[in-house]
Coordinates of C-alpha atoms in Angstrom, one line a residue:
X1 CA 30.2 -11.1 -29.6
X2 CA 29.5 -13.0 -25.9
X3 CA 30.3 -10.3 -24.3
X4 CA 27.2 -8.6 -26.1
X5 CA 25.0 -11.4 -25.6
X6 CA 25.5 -11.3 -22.1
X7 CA 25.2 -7.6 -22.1
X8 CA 22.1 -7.4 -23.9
X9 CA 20.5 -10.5 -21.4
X10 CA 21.6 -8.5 -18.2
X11 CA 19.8 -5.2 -19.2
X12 CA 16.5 -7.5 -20.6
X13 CA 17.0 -9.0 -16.9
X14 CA 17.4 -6.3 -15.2
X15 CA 14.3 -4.6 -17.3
X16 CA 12.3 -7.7 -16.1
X17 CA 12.8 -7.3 -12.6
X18 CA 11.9 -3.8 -12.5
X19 CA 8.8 -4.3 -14.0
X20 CA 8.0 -7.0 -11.4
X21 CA 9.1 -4.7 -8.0
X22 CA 6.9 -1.8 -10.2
X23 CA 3.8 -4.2 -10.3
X24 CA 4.1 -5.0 -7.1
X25 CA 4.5 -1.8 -6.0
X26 CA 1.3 -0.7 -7.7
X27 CA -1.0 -3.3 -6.9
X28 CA 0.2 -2.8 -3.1
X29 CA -1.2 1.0 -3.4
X30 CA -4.6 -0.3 -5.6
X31 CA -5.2 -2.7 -2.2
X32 CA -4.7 0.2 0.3
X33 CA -6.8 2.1 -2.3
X34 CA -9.4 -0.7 -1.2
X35 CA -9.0 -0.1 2.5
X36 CA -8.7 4.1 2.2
X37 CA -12.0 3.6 0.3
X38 CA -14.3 1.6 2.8
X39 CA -13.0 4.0 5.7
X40 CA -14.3 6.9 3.8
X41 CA -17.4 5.4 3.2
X42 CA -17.7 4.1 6.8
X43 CA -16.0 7.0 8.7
X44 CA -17.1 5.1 11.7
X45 CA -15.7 1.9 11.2
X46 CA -14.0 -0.1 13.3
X47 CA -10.2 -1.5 12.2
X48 CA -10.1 -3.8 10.3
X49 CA -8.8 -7.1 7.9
X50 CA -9.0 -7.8 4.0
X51 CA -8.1 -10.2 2.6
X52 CA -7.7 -10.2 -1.4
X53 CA -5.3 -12.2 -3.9
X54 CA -2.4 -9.7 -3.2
X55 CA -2.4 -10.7 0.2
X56 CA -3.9 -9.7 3.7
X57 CA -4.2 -6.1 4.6
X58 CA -4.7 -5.2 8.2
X59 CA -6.2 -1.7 8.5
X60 CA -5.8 0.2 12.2
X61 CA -8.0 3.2 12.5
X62 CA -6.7 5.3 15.5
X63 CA -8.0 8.4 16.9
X64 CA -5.2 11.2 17.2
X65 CA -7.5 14.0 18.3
X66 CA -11.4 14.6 18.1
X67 CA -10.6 15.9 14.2
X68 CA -8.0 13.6 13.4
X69 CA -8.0 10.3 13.0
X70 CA -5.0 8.0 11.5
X71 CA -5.6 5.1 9.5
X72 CA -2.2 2.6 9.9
X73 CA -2.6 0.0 6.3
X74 CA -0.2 -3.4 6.5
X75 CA -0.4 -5.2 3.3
X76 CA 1.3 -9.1 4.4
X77 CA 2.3 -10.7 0.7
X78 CA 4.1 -13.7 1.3
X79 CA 6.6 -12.9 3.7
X80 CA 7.0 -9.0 3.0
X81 CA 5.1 -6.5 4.3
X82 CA 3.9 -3.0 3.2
X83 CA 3.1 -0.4 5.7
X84 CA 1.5 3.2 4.6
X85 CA -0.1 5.7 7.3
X86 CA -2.8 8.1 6.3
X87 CA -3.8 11.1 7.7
X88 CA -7.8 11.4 8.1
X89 CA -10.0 14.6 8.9
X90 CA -13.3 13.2 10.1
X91 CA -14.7 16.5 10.4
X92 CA -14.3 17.2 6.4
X93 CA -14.2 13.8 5.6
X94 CA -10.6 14.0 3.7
X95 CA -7.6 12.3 3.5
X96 CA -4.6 15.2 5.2
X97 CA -1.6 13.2 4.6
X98 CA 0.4 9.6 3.4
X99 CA 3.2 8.3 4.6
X100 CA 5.0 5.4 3.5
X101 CA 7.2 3.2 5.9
X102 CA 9.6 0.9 5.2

């Protein structure tokens, strides 16, 4: 019957923390969202630093070619960071690519 119990509070754990690392995960894209935003609006801008209730978000804007700019987001939440890399195409305004680091 213990043995159960425990069982049954390990998966409910376990179930817990997943939803946590999932929020987490999520809200991290919705603020880099935020950031992708604004540079599409102001493909001119400069780089970049937000601050929200997530964390801050540091936004690079770097200019790969005279087409392609790339757009380096680090998203500081207490002491972990989040780092994605988008792939910008000034001349039709669009987002090329994303990539996630670890």
């Amino acid at each position: 019957m213990s043995a159960a119990a425990v069982t049954a509070t390990d998966a409910a754990v376990t179930k817990m923390k997943t939803a946590d690392q999932l929020t987490e995960y999520y809200e991290m894209r919705l603020v880099e969202l935020m950031a992708v935003r604004f540079v599409l609006k102001n493909p001119d801008t400069a780089s970049f630093t937000m601050k929200t209730n997530k964390g801050t978000t540091d936004v690079q804007l770097l200019d790969q070619s005279e087409i392609e700019r790339s757009i380096r987001i680090t998203t500081t939440r207490g002491k972990r960071q989040f780092y994605a890399t988008f792939l910008y195409n000034k001349e039709n305004n669009r987002l090329t690519k994303r990539i996630e680091h670890q």
